[in-house]
Amino acid sequence: MGMPTDVPIIDTMIGFPSADRREVYKFLAPSLRDAESIEDFKMPAQYMFKDIPDDIDEGVDPVAVTLDNMDRYGVERGLINVGSEVRDEPRRAIREHPDRFLGLVAVDPRDGMDAVRKIRRYHDEYGIVAVSSFPAGCMTPINAAPYYPIYATCVELGLPIFLTAGVPGPRVPLAPQKVELLDEVCWFFPELTVVMRHGAEPWEDMAVKLMLKWPNLYYSTSAFAPKHYPEAIIRYANTRGADKVIYAGYFPAGLTYERIMDELPNVPFKDEVWPKFLRHNAAKVLGLEG
């Protein structure tokens, strides 16, 4: 049977194209040291992607471009970062298309209580359904003290947190994203829902072990072309992890929807896994069910 075509997809990592991609990644500039990343790359992990979507022309509406892609490829709703300091399109998208976009706010634990206030503000003003953070980009380990107020706030507000795990694509140190660090967080915060982003490689076997151990830990497929989904994750989804693996794309940061949806039907998920992967697991984690 394979991948169904009648399941409205929830994409747990989507964004909007821009006329100048570099502006989107300015936050990472202080952490980059090599000349190629600083001077040549339009996005900090450009060396990993061969078909990065083109920037759009000035005057083109980025929200309309993303909606067109969603409509063409069966994506009903997309999870977007509404907390961008350099772009207003995500907040406009939430206001104008609340049936299509779900709000998430990205935070930096180095901001201390300002990060907590940011979560609360966007929860009140935009009804965010999740929080995210990039530990390696913030130079802060997943289990470090600065993250604990953020985790506690997520628990209090009933919000899941999406954390980048594994070797980061941008050329910054990997230590903050060692997958084993999630063990302590899941232990200390059993009420916190944690979703791994960006592969967890090369510790995907560890990721599976921890998902088996902790009921509050999940995995999303963001930033990976479907043909590169880790075998350990596919095997886990087809056995004991059907409720734990969540679809996420990477449009327009590094992948086109054309490529994603061309490759996705070739992923060897079992028939019963597909609806959960494409929609139901995300709906559960984001509080859209019940």
PDB file of N, CA and C in Angstrom, residues 70 81 180 216 260:
ATOM      1  N   MET A  70       2.531  24.059   0.396  1.00  0.00           N
ATOM      2  CA  MET A  70       1.731  23.205   1.275  1.00  0.00           C
ATOM      3  C   MET A  70       0.523  22.635   0.535  1.00  0.00           C
ATOM      4  N   ASN A  81       8.264  29.173  13.469  1.00  0.00           N
ATOM      5  CA  ASN A  81       8.823  29.979  14.545  1.00  0.00           C
ATOM      6  C   ASN A  81       8.313  31.410  14.437  1.00  0.00           C
ATOM      7  N   GLU A 180      23.053  11.557  24.628  1.00  0.00           N
ATOM      8  CA  GLU A 180      22.991  10.996  25.980  1.00  0.00           C
ATOM      9  C   GLU A 180      22.554  12.036  27.015  1.00  0.00           C
ATOM     10  N   ASN A 216       8.348  10.197  27.420  1.00  0.00           N
ATOM     11  CA  ASN A 216       8.179  11.608  27.052  1.00  0.00           C
ATOM     12  C   ASN A 216       9.164  12.076  25.975  1.00  0.00           C
ATOM     13  N   ILE A 260      11.437  16.399  -1.186  1.00  0.00           N
ATOM     14  CA  ILE A 260      10.920  15.647  -0.042  1.00  0.00           C
ATOM     15  C   ILE A 260       9.835  14.677  -0.477  1.00  0.00           C
TER      16      ILE A 260
END
